[in-house]
Short mmCIF file of C-alpha atoms in Angstrom, two decimals:
data_model
loop_
_atom_site.label_atom_id
_atom_site.label_comp_id
_atom_site.label_asym_id
_atom_site.label_seq_id
_atom_site.Cartn_x
_atom_site.Cartn_y
_atom_site.Cartn_z
CA MET B 1 9.14 -27.79 58.99
CA ALA B 2 6.96 -24.73 59.52
CA LEU B 3 4.52 -24.04 56.73
CA LEU B 4 3.90 -20.45 55.76
CA SER B 5 0.79 -18.97 54.23
CA GLN B 6 0.47 -15.67 52.45
CA MET B 7 -2.09 -13.03 53.39
CA GLY B 8 -2.00 -9.86 51.39
CA SER B 9 1.55 -8.58 50.93
CA SER B 10 3.13 -10.17 53.98
CA TYR B 11 3.48 -13.62 55.45
CA CYS B 12 1.80 -15.04 58.49
CA ILE B 13 2.18 -18.29 60.38
CA ARG B 14 -0.51 -20.96 60.14
CA THR B 15 -1.07 -23.28 63.06
CA GLU B 16 1.56 -25.94 62.41
CA ILE B 17 3.55 -28.34 64.52
CA PHE B 18 7.31 -27.99 64.91
CA ARG B 19 9.25 -31.06 65.96
CA HIS B 20 11.73 -29.80 68.53
CA LYS B 21 15.07 -31.56 69.14
CA SER B 22 13.74 -32.91 72.40
CA GLY B 23 11.00 -34.75 70.52
CA HIS B 24 8.21 -32.57 71.90
CA ASN B 25 5.77 -30.86 69.58
CA VAL B 26 5.70 -27.08 69.66
CA GLY B 27 2.56 -25.38 68.32
CA LEU B 28 2.35 -21.91 66.79
CA SER B 29 -1.01 -20.17 66.62
CA ARG B 30 -2.35 -18.18 63.72
CA ALA B 31 -1.06 -14.63 63.51
CA ASN B 32 -0.57 -12.07 60.82
CA ASN B 33 2.44 -9.73 60.59
CA ILE B 34 4.10 -11.34 63.59
CA GLU B 35 7.11 -9.42 64.77
CA ALA B 36 10.42 -11.27 64.51
CA ALA B 37 11.15 -11.05 68.22
CA LYS B 38 7.73 -12.45 69.18
CA LEU B 39 8.11 -15.36 66.82
CA LYS B 40 11.55 -16.10 68.20
CA GLU B 41 10.18 -16.37 71.72
CA ASN B 42 7.67 -19.02 70.61
CA CYS B 43 9.89 -20.87 68.15
CA ILE B 44 12.06 -22.99 70.44
CA GLY B 45 15.26 -24.16 68.81
CA PHE B 46 15.43 -21.50 66.11
CA SER B 47 18.53 -19.32 66.21
CA SER B 48 17.21 -16.53 64.03
CA VAL B 49 13.79 -15.88 62.54
CA SER B 50 12.46 -12.92 60.65
CA CYS B 51 8.95 -12.36 59.37
CA TYR B 52 10.20 -9.81 56.87
CA SER B 53 7.45 -8.83 54.44
CA SER B 54 8.18 -10.48 51.13
CA ARG B 55 6.25 -11.32 48.00
CA LYS B 56 7.54 -14.86 47.56
CA THR B 57 10.00 -16.11 50.10
CA GLN B 58 9.95 -16.47 53.87
CA ILE B 59 13.32 -17.29 55.38
CA LEU B 60 13.74 -19.25 58.59
CA HIS B 61 17.11 -20.09 60.11
CA VAL B 62 17.44 -23.43 61.82
CA ASP B 63 20.85 -23.61 63.46
CA ASN B 64 23.25 -22.80 60.57
CA ALA B 65 20.91 -23.70 57.72
CA VAL B 66 18.47 -21.46 55.94
CA VAL B 67 15.05 -22.84 55.18
CA GLY B 68 12.80 -20.93 52.80
CA HIS B 69 9.36 -21.78 51.57
CA LYS B 70 7.99 -21.06 48.12
CA ARG B 71 4.45 -22.17 47.41
CA GLY B 72 4.84 -25.66 48.78
CA HIS B 73 8.45 -26.27 47.68
CA SER B 74 11.16 -26.13 50.32
CA VAL B 75 14.44 -24.33 49.74
CA ILE B 76 17.39 -25.39 51.83
CA VAL B 77 20.49 -23.23 51.74
CA ALA B 78 23.43 -24.70 53.60
CA ALA B 79 26.40 -22.93 55.09
CA SER B 80 29.80 -22.74 53.37
CA PRO B 81 31.23 -24.62 51.54
CA PRO B 82 28.57 -24.11 48.88
CA THR B 83 26.08 -26.92 48.38
CA GLU B 84 23.95 -25.59 45.58
CA ASP B 85 22.66 -29.09 44.82
CA ALA B 86 20.42 -28.78 47.92
CA VAL B 87 18.62 -25.76 46.47
CA ILE B 88 15.24 -26.16 44.77
CA ASP B 89 13.89 -22.87 43.43
CA THR B 90 10.47 -22.71 41.84
CA GLU B 91 10.32 -18.95 41.29
CA PRO B 92 12.96 -16.31 40.57
CA LEU B 93 14.42 -14.42 43.50
CA THR B 94 13.58 -10.73 43.76
CA LYS B 95 15.47 -7.88 45.36
CA GLU B 96 12.89 -8.05 48.14
CA ASP B 97 14.02 -11.60 48.90
CA LEU B 98 17.64 -10.45 49.16
CA VAL B 99 16.65 -7.66 51.56
CA GLY B 100 14.67 -10.18 53.58
CA TYR B 101 17.73 -12.42 53.81
CA LEU B 102 19.72 -9.64 55.54
CA ALA B 103 16.77 -8.67 57.73
CA SER B 104 16.44 -12.27 58.89
CA GLY B 105 19.58 -11.70 60.98
CA CYS B 106 17.67 -9.49 63.45
CA LYS B 107 17.46 -11.08 66.88
CA PRO B 108 16.64 -9.90 70.43
CA LYS B 109 19.48 -8.82 72.70
CA GLU B 110 19.43 -12.00 74.77
CA LYS B 111 20.27 -13.92 71.58
CA TRP B 112 23.25 -11.73 70.61
CA ARG B 113 26.50 -13.65 70.29
CA ILE B 114 30.20 -13.04 69.65
CA GLY B 115 31.91 -14.75 66.71
CA THR B 116 35.67 -14.30 66.43
CA GLU B 117 37.82 -15.21 63.43
CA HIS B 118 41.58 -15.11 63.20
CA GLU B 119 44.24 -16.02 60.67
CA LYS B 120 47.89 -16.95 61.24
CA PHE B 121 50.94 -17.84 59.16
CA GLY B 122 52.28 -21.39 59.44
CA PHE B 123 56.02 -21.80 58.91
CA GLU B 124 58.77 -24.41 59.21
CA LEU B 125 60.67 -23.82 62.45
CA LYS B 126 64.04 -24.72 60.89
CA THR B 127 63.83 -22.73 57.65
CA LEU B 128 61.08 -20.17 58.49
CA ARG B 129 59.62 -20.97 55.06
CA PRO B 130 55.81 -20.97 54.68
CA MET B 131 53.99 -24.27 55.17
CA LYS B 132 53.38 -26.18 51.96
CA TYR B 133 49.94 -27.54 51.17
CA GLU B 134 51.11 -31.09 51.89
CA GLN B 135 52.09 -30.03 55.41
CA ILE B 136 48.79 -28.22 55.87
CA ALA B 137 46.92 -31.35 54.75
CA GLU B 138 48.88 -33.38 57.29
CA LEU B 139 47.98 -30.84 59.98
CA LEU B 140 44.28 -30.84 59.07
CA ASN B 141 44.16 -34.63 59.00
CA GLY B 142 45.98 -34.77 62.33
CA ILE B 143 43.57 -32.35 64.04
CA SER B 144 40.61 -34.22 62.54
CA GLU B 145 41.76 -37.62 63.76
CA ARG B 146 43.01 -36.55 67.17
CA PHE B 147 40.28 -34.07 68.13
CA ASP B 148 37.26 -35.35 66.20
CA TRP B 149 36.75 -32.65 63.56
CA GLU B 150 34.83 -33.35 60.37
CA LYS B 151 36.87 -32.94 57.18
CA VAL B 152 35.86 -30.45 54.47
CA MET B 153 36.96 -31.58 51.02
CA GLU B 154 37.21 -29.96 47.58
CA GLY B 155 37.54 -32.86 45.17
CA ASP B 156 40.08 -35.17 46.78
CA LYS B 157 41.84 -32.35 48.67
CA ILE B 158 41.22 -31.54 52.31
CA ILE B 159 40.66 -27.78 52.61
CA GLY B 160 39.17 -27.35 56.07
CA LEU B 161 37.51 -28.78 59.15
CA LYS B 162 34.20 -28.38 60.97
CA GLN B 163 33.23 -29.15 64.54
CA GLY B 164 29.85 -27.94 65.74
CA LYS B 165 29.67 -24.25 64.88
CA GLN B 166 33.45 -23.82 64.62
CA SER B 167 35.34 -24.21 61.36
CA ILE B 168 38.96 -24.16 60.23
CA SER B 169 39.68 -22.97 56.70
CA LEU B 170 42.58 -21.99 54.47
CA GLU B 171 43.21 -18.59 52.98
CA PRO B 172 44.83 -18.43 49.50
CA GLY B 173 48.44 -18.61 50.73
CA GLY B 174 47.78 -21.24 53.38
CA GLN B 175 46.98 -18.79 56.18
CA PHE B 176 45.28 -20.95 58.79
CA GLU B 177 41.94 -19.53 59.93
CA LEU B 178 39.70 -20.39 62.85
CA SER B 179 36.11 -19.18 62.47
CA GLY B 180 34.77 -19.46 65.99
CA ALA B 181 31.33 -20.45 67.15
CA PRO B 182 28.78 -17.78 68.18
CA LEU B 183 29.46 -17.46 71.92
CA GLU B 184 27.86 -15.52 74.78
CA THR B 185 30.90 -14.13 76.60
CA LEU B 186 34.47 -13.09 75.93
CA HIS B 187 35.62 -15.71 78.44
CA GLN B 188 34.17 -18.37 76.15
CA THR B 189 35.78 -16.69 73.14
CA CYS B 190 39.22 -16.70 74.74
CA ALA B 191 38.78 -20.31 75.89
CA GLU B 192 37.91 -21.25 72.31
CA VAL B 193 41.07 -19.57 71.00
CA ASN B 194 43.19 -21.31 73.64
CA SER B 195 41.65 -24.69 72.87
CA HIS B 196 42.26 -24.19 69.14
CA LEU B 197 45.91 -23.20 69.64
CA TYR B 198 46.44 -26.18 71.97
CA GLN B 199 45.07 -28.56 69.33
CA VAL B 200 47.11 -26.99 66.55
CA LYS B 201 50.31 -27.09 68.59
CA ALA B 202 49.71 -30.69 69.68
CA VAL B 203 49.96 -31.71 66.03
CA THR B 204 52.49 -29.18 64.68
CA GLU B 205 55.11 -29.73 67.39
CA GLU B 206 55.64 -33.21 65.94
CA MET B 207 55.91 -31.70 62.45
CA GLY B 208 58.41 -28.92 63.22
CA ILE B 209 55.84 -26.26 62.34
CA GLY B 210 55.09 -23.00 64.16
CA PHE B 211 52.55 -20.23 63.73
CA LEU B 212 53.20 -16.50 63.52
CA GLY B 213 50.78 -13.83 64.80
CA ILE B 214 51.33 -10.82 62.53
CA GLY B 215 49.32 -8.87 59.95
CA PHE B 216 51.62 -9.23 56.92
CA GLN B 217 54.16 -11.86 55.88
CA PRO B 218 57.41 -10.25 57.13
CA LYS B 219 60.03 -12.18 55.14
CA TRP B 220 58.87 -14.01 52.04
CA ARG B 221 57.95 -12.84 48.53
CA ILE B 222 54.66 -13.70 46.86
CA GLN B 223 56.41 -16.26 44.66
CA ASP B 224 57.63 -18.02 47.82
CA ILE B 225 54.08 -18.55 49.09
CA PRO B 226 52.35 -21.86 48.25
CA ILE B 227 49.03 -21.77 46.43
CA MET B 228 46.09 -23.58 48.03
CA PRO B 229 44.02 -25.97 45.85
CA LYS B 230 40.74 -24.07 46.12
CA GLY B 231 38.83 -23.22 42.96
CA ARG B 232 37.53 -19.85 44.12
CA TYR B 233 41.06 -18.64 44.80
CA GLU B 234 42.23 -19.45 41.28
CA ILE B 235 39.48 -17.21 39.91
CA MET B 236 40.40 -14.43 42.34
CA ARG B 237 44.12 -14.80 41.58
CA ASN B 238 43.50 -14.24 37.88
CA TYR B 239 41.11 -11.32 38.46
CA MET B 240 42.95 -9.32 41.13
CA PRO B 241 45.71 -7.82 38.93
CA LYS B 242 43.00 -6.38 36.65
CA VAL B 243 41.44 -4.22 39.38
CA GLY B 244 44.32 -3.19 41.67
CA THR B 245 48.06 -3.52 42.25
CA LEU B 246 47.98 -5.14 45.70
CA GLY B 247 45.23 -7.76 45.47
CA LEU B 248 47.64 -10.68 45.31
CA ASP B 249 49.42 -9.36 48.39
CA MET B 250 46.04 -9.30 50.14
CA MET B 251 45.36 -12.90 49.16
CA PHE B 252 48.73 -14.43 49.91
CA ARG B 253 50.49 -12.30 52.51
CA THR B 254 47.95 -10.84 54.97
CA CYS B 255 46.37 -12.07 58.20
CA THR B 256 43.58 -10.48 60.21
CA VAL B 257 41.46 -10.91 63.32
CA GLN B 258 37.82 -9.88 63.19
CA VAL B 259 34.66 -10.13 65.24
CA ASN B 260 31.11 -10.76 64.05
CA LEU B 261 28.29 -9.19 66.06
CA ASP B 262 24.49 -9.19 66.00
CA PHE B 263 21.81 -6.52 65.74
CA SER B 264 18.21 -6.44 66.94
CA SER B 265 16.57 -4.45 64.15
CA GLU B 266 17.31 -2.44 61.04
CA ALA B 267 17.69 0.70 63.16
CA ASP B 268 20.12 -1.09 65.50
CA MET B 269 22.11 -2.39 62.53
CA ILE B 270 22.41 1.15 61.12
CA ARG B 271 23.70 2.59 64.41
CA LYS B 272 26.25 -0.20 64.83
CA PHE B 273 27.34 -0.02 61.20
CA ARG B 274 27.98 3.72 61.48
CA ALA B 275 29.84 3.43 64.79
CA GLY B 276 31.89 0.55 63.39
CA LEU B 277 32.91 2.41 60.25
CA ALA B 278 33.76 5.63 62.11
CA LEU B 279 35.93 3.78 64.66
CA GLN B 280 37.52 1.26 62.30
CA PRO B 281 40.66 3.40 61.79
CA ILE B 282 41.09 3.45 65.59
CA ALA B 283 40.91 -0.34 65.70
CA THR B 284 43.40 -0.48 62.82
CA ALA B 285 45.78 1.74 64.81
CA LEU B 286 45.37 -0.12 68.12
CA PHE B 287 46.12 -3.46 66.46
CA ALA B 288 48.62 -2.26 63.81
CA ASN B 289 51.11 -5.10 63.52
CA SER B 290 52.52 -5.36 59.99
CA PRO B 291 55.56 -3.08 59.54
CA PHE B 292 57.81 -5.45 57.53
CA THR B 293 57.92 -6.61 53.91
CA GLU B 294 60.54 -9.03 52.59
CA GLY B 295 62.79 -8.59 55.59
CA LYS B 296 62.76 -4.79 55.91
CA PRO B 297 60.54 -2.02 57.30
CA ASN B 298 57.94 -1.13 54.66
CA GLY B 299 57.10 2.40 55.81
CA PHE B 300 53.73 1.39 57.27
CA LEU B 301 52.52 0.37 60.69
CA SER B 302 49.71 -1.63 59.11
CA MET B 303 50.77 -2.81 55.69
CA ARG B 304 47.76 -5.14 55.76
CA SER B 305 45.41 -2.15 56.01
CA GLN B 306 47.28 -0.24 53.31
CA ILE B 307 46.97 -3.17 50.92
CA TRP B 308 43.16 -2.93 51.01
CA THR B 309 43.36 0.60 49.56
CA ASP B 310 44.55 -0.79 46.21
CA THR B 311 43.02 -4.26 46.05
CA ASP B 312 39.68 -3.66 44.32
CA ASN B 313 37.92 -0.39 45.04
CA ASN B 314 34.60 -1.78 43.78
CA ARG B 315 34.31 -3.97 46.88
CA THR B 316 36.36 -2.26 49.62
CA GLY B 317 36.45 0.94 51.62
CA MET B 318 34.55 3.09 54.10
CA LEU B 319 31.09 3.01 52.42
CA PRO B 320 30.05 6.67 52.83
CA PHE B 321 26.43 5.81 51.87
CA VAL B 322 25.99 4.07 55.25
CA PHE B 323 25.76 7.56 56.77
CA ASP B 324 22.98 8.70 54.41
CA ASP B 325 19.56 9.23 55.96
CA SER B 326 18.09 6.67 53.55
CA PHE B 327 20.47 3.86 54.54
CA GLY B 328 19.10 0.45 55.53
CA PHE B 329 19.07 -3.16 54.41
CA GLU B 330 17.78 -2.22 50.96
CA GLN B 331 20.56 0.27 50.29
CA TYR B 332 23.19 -2.33 51.20
CA VAL B 333 21.52 -4.80 48.84
CA ASP B 334 21.62 -2.18 46.05
CA TYR B 335 25.34 -1.72 46.70
CA ALA B 336 26.03 -5.47 46.74
CA LEU B 337 23.99 -6.07 43.58
CA ASP B 338 26.42 -3.87 41.65
CA VAL B 339 29.65 -5.24 43.13
CA PRO B 340 31.25 -7.36 40.39
CA MET B 341 30.96 -11.09 41.02
CA TYR B 342 33.82 -13.57 41.25
CA PHE B 343 32.09 -16.89 40.62
CA VAL B 344 29.07 -19.12 40.87
CA TYR B 345 29.26 -22.65 42.27
CA ARG B 346 27.64 -25.39 40.20
CA LYS B 347 28.12 -29.17 40.22
CA LYS B 348 30.95 -28.86 42.75
CA LYS B 349 32.88 -26.48 40.51
CA TYR B 350 33.52 -22.73 40.61
CA ILE B 351 32.55 -20.98 37.36
CA ASP B 352 34.34 -17.71 36.58
CA CYS B 353 31.83 -14.83 36.41
CA THR B 354 34.26 -11.99 37.05
CA GLY B 355 33.15 -8.58 35.89
CA MET B 356 29.44 -9.44 35.85
CA THR B 357 27.07 -8.31 38.61
CA PHE B 358 24.50 -10.01 40.78
CA ARG B 359 21.97 -7.60 39.30
CA ASP B 360 22.72 -9.24 35.94
CA PHE B 361 22.31 -12.63 37.61
CA LEU B 362 18.87 -11.72 38.99
CA ALA B 363 17.82 -10.91 35.43
CA GLY B 364 19.22 -14.19 34.05
CA LYS B 365 21.90 -12.32 32.12
CA LEU B 366 25.13 -13.96 33.29
CA SER B 367 27.08 -14.95 30.19
CA CYS B 368 29.00 -17.54 32.22
CA ILE B 369 25.76 -19.47 32.87
CA PRO B 370 23.30 -17.98 30.37
CA GLY B 371 19.65 -17.95 31.37
CA GLU B 372 20.30 -19.37 34.84
CA LEU B 373 18.88 -17.59 37.90
CA PRO B 374 20.41 -17.29 41.38
CA SER B 375 19.47 -19.04 44.61
CA LEU B 376 19.83 -17.62 48.11
CA ASN B 377 22.96 -19.73 48.35
CA ASP B 378 24.46 -17.75 45.46
CA TRP B 379 23.56 -14.52 47.27
CA GLU B 380 25.16 -15.75 50.48
CA ASN B 381 28.34 -16.65 48.58
CA HIS B 382 28.40 -13.29 46.79
CA LEU B 383 28.17 -11.38 50.09
CA THR B 384 31.38 -13.13 51.22
CA THR B 385 33.26 -11.63 48.27
CA ILE B 386 32.65 -8.01 49.34
CA PHE B 387 35.37 -6.56 51.60
CA PRO B 388 34.53 -3.14 53.10
CA GLU B 389 35.91 -2.07 56.47
CA VAL B 390 32.62 -3.23 58.02
CA ARG B 391 30.67 -5.94 56.21
CA LEU B 392 26.97 -6.70 56.51
CA LYS B 393 25.66 -10.23 56.24
CA ARG B 394 23.11 -11.55 58.74
CA TYR B 395 25.45 -9.93 61.27
CA LEU B 396 28.09 -7.21 61.15
CA GLU B 397 31.79 -7.98 60.68
CA MET B 398 34.46 -5.63 62.05
CA ARG B 399 37.33 -6.03 59.59
CA GLY B 400 40.00 -3.42 60.37
CA ALA B 401 42.55 -5.21 62.59
CA ASP B 402 45.87 -6.93 61.89
CA GLY B 403 46.49 -10.45 63.08
CA GLY B 404 48.55 -10.70 66.25
CA PRO B 405 49.56 -12.84 69.24
CA TRP B 406 46.87 -14.70 71.16
CA ARG B 407 46.11 -12.05 73.80
CA ARG B 408 45.20 -9.62 71.06
CA LEU B 409 42.86 -12.22 69.56
CA CYS B 410 40.77 -11.78 72.73
CA ALA B 411 41.26 -8.01 72.94
CA LEU B 412 39.77 -7.24 69.51
CA PRO B 413 36.32 -8.70 70.27
CA ALA B 414 36.49 -7.12 73.73
CA PHE B 415 36.97 -3.68 72.15
CA TRP B 416 33.96 -4.04 69.85
CA VAL B 417 31.64 -5.86 72.27
CA GLY B 418 32.21 -3.18 74.90
CA ILE B 419 31.12 -0.51 72.41
CA LEU B 420 28.47 -2.14 70.24
CA TYR B 421 26.73 -4.39 72.78
CA ASP B 422 26.28 -1.67 75.39
CA GLU B 423 23.67 0.99 74.66
CA VAL B 424 25.39 3.74 76.67
CA ALA B 425 28.78 3.19 75.03
CA LEU B 426 27.23 2.94 71.56
CA GLN B 427 25.29 6.19 71.98
CA ASN B 428 28.39 7.96 73.30
CA VAL B 429 30.39 6.82 70.27
CA LEU B 430 27.63 7.99 67.91
CA ASP B 431 27.62 11.36 69.71
CA ILE B 432 31.42 11.67 69.46
CA THR B 433 31.51 10.81 65.76
CA ALA B 434 28.24 12.51 64.68
CA ASP B 435 29.94 15.57 63.17
CA TRP B 436 32.85 13.72 61.55
CA THR B 437 32.72 14.46 57.84
CA PRO B 438 33.11 11.83 55.11
CA GLU B 439 36.41 13.51 54.24
CA GLU B 440 37.65 13.18 57.83
CA ARG B 441 36.68 9.52 58.03
CA GLN B 442 38.46 8.85 54.75
CA MET B 443 41.50 10.83 55.86
CA LEU B 444 41.80 8.64 58.97
CA ARG B 445 41.41 5.52 56.86
CA ASN B 446 44.22 6.70 54.56
CA LYS B 447 46.68 7.94 57.19
CA VAL B 448 46.32 5.48 60.06
CA PRO B 449 48.21 2.66 58.25
CA ILE B 450 51.21 5.01 58.17
CA THR B 451 51.03 7.07 61.38
CA GLY B 452 48.79 5.00 63.65
CA LEU B 453 47.62 6.69 66.83
CA LYS B 454 49.91 9.66 66.10
CA THR B 455 47.69 10.64 63.16
CA PRO B 456 46.67 14.31 63.59
CA PHE B 457 42.93 14.74 64.00
CA ARG B 458 41.26 18.11 64.46
CA ASP B 459 43.08 19.86 67.32
CA GLY B 460 44.92 16.82 68.64
CA LEU B 461 45.98 13.28 67.80
CA LEU B 462 43.90 10.20 67.10
CA LYS B 463 45.42 8.82 70.30
CA HIS B 464 43.23 11.19 72.33
CA VAL B 465 40.04 9.97 70.67
CA ALA B 466 41.21 6.37 71.08
CA GLN B 467 41.74 6.89 74.81
CA ASP B 468 38.14 8.05 75.18
CA VAL B 469 36.83 5.18 73.06
CA VAL B 470 38.76 2.47 74.92
CA LYS B 471 37.41 3.91 78.20
CA LEU B 472 33.87 3.66 76.76
CA ALA B 473 34.55 0.04 75.73
CA LYS B 474 35.83 -0.81 79.21
CA ASP B 475 32.80 0.75 80.88
CA GLY B 476 30.52 -1.06 78.44
CA LEU B 477 32.11 -4.40 79.29
CA GLU B 478 31.75 -3.72 83.00
CA ARG B 479 28.06 -2.96 82.58
CA ARG B 480 27.61 -6.31 80.82
CA GLY B 481 28.39 -7.93 84.17
CA PHE B 482 30.58 -10.82 82.94
CA LYS B 483 33.89 -9.48 84.35
CA GLU B 484 35.29 -9.13 80.82
CA SER B 485 37.09 -5.78 81.04
CA GLY B 486 40.44 -7.46 81.69
CA PHE B 487 40.53 -8.55 78.06
CA LEU B 488 41.20 -4.90 77.15
CA ASN B 489 44.48 -4.88 79.11
CA GLU B 490 46.37 -5.74 75.93
CA VAL B 491 45.35 -2.42 74.34
CA ALA B 492 45.41 -0.31 77.52
CA GLU B 493 49.16 0.31 77.25
CA VAL B 494 48.91 0.96 73.51
CA VAL B 495 46.30 3.65 73.98
CA ARG B 496 48.02 5.13 77.02
CA THR B 497 51.36 5.60 75.25
CA GLY B 498 50.17 5.95 71.67
CA VAL B 499 52.80 3.37 70.65
CA THR B 500 51.34 0.65 68.44
CA PRO B 501 52.47 -2.99 68.37
CA ALA B 502 54.10 -2.28 64.99
CA GLU B 503 56.21 0.52 66.47
CA ARG B 504 57.41 -1.81 69.22
CA LEU B 505 58.45 -4.34 66.56
CA LEU B 506 60.34 -1.61 64.72
CA GLU B 507 62.16 -0.67 67.96
CA LEU B 508 63.25 -4.30 68.33
CA TYR B 509 64.27 -4.50 64.67
CA ASN B 510 66.43 -1.38 64.89
CA GLY B 511 67.83 -2.33 68.32
CA LYS B 512 68.02 -5.81 69.79
CA TRP B 513 67.52 -7.63 66.46
CA GLY B 514 70.29 -5.75 64.68
CA GLN B 515 68.05 -5.03 61.67
CA GLN B 516 67.48 -8.74 61.08
CA ILE B 517 63.94 -9.98 60.45
CA ASP B 518 64.24 -13.61 61.56
CA PRO B 519 63.77 -12.86 65.30
CA VAL B 520 60.18 -11.76 64.60
CA PHE B 521 59.27 -15.42 64.07
CA GLU B 522 60.26 -16.15 67.66
CA GLU B 523 58.86 -12.91 69.08
CA LEU B 524 55.37 -13.50 67.67
CA LEU B 525 55.31 -17.32 67.78
CA TYR B 526 52.04 -18.72 69.14
#
C-alpha cells in the first residue's frame, strides 16, 4: 500500500514501494502537489488515481476497490454489494472528502473506457408471465455453475453474479441486468453482450424462459410482477408512493440500457455533463421503445421516460444547475448531500433512513442510526440512489434510453462514445446546444416521451437536430480509428425517417398483430 504524507493543505507522495501484480517493486519519488495524470503514469496497476487536495483523506483506486489513508489507518471501501464491515474510519468525513471522491475518477484519455449496462424482462415462454424469483435463482445458479461466475448472496438468497469486472444483478421486479466491464472499444462491448446473451440462453432454453427487449412491461400489472428478496428494494417500495405516483412502475415495470463514460478533468466532466443533458431527449427519442401498458397503447412512445417525471422529483430530472458557471464537482456534491436518503447498510442489513439527508449524516444527525457518521462506502451507496438523466459518480452515466433488442444495446454506447470521446464532435455539440434555454431543454424532456423525433423544436422538428447529432457521432467514431461506426446502423434508419422503434411497434399492433399484445414477446425476444 502507498503511504501518504501531508504537507500544508494538500497531499504528496513519500518514497514508498508498491508491490505490483507481477511481483516487481515500483518506486515513487517524493513530490508535492503531483498531478493526477502524472501519478497515473508512474503508478503501474492503478486504474484511477487522484491527488485531489484534501484535509484528511487521500483516495486511491486499486482495480475496483477504493483505498484511503487517514493518519496511519487504512480505509478500504469495496464495490457493491455494500461491505461496510471493511471500513475503518478514524476521523469524520468532510464535504471536501466527498468532492475528492468524485474527482478521483479523472483519468487520462488513454485510460478512458466504455461500460454498458442493460436490463431485460424474463418471462415464461408458454404463459408469457414474468419469471418468479425461484426461476431467477435457478438461472443464476445455472450460469454460475456452467460459466464460472461467483455468486452474490443476500442472506441465504442468491441475488446476483460477478465475474471479473462484469456483474449480473436483479432489479426490483426481477429485471435481469448485465453491468459490463470497462472496455476499450465498441467491438468488445458488443462481444460482451453477445457472450452474456449466449450464456443466459444456454440455461433458459432448458427452463422454458425467454427474455424481452423493451422499455416497459407491455402486458402485466404491477401486482403480477414478483418481488425480489433484496432489502434495499423493500425500503424503496414503501417510500416511493410518498413522493410520486409512478415510482413503483419505475421499480417493477421498466428496463433501460445505459453507458458509463470517463472524463479527464473537472473541466472535461463539465463539458460532457452538459452535452449529455442537452442531448438526452434525443437519445430518449432514438431509442423510444415502450408504447404499451397492460396490453394496450399507453399514449407514449417512451412510457419508461415518462415514468421518471413522477417518480421522485428530489432525485430525478435535467439538473439545470449543471449549466451554471459555478458548476463543478463541489456543486454536484452539494446537490447530492440534500437528496433524501433511502438507507444505510450495517451488519449486512439495510436500515431505513428515508427522508433524511446525507448532510444530516455528515453531522451525525441521522435518527435511524443516531450519532453514527458515514464512510466513503455510505457515500458511494447514496450516489447510486440518485436518478437524474445524467448521473455523476467517478464517471458519467447516460440514462435516457429504453431497453431494446441486442443490436440497440450496442448502438446506445456507440451514439455516446462517438460524441463524448471525440473532441471535435463534443465541441460541435456544445456549440449547437450553447443557446438552448433551460425552458427549451425541459420542454424537450417533457414532450419527447410523447412525440419522439416529431417534437417541434424552434423552426423545425427534433428529428433535424438528431440527424446532425448522429452524423457527428458517426464522424467521431470514425476518427477513433476502431471501425466502430457500423454500430450506429441501428439508429441510422430511425433518424433518417423520424420513426422511432415504438412507432414501428404501434404499426404492427394496429396492423399485423390485430391489436393483440402477445406477438410483441416474439418480436422483441432475445
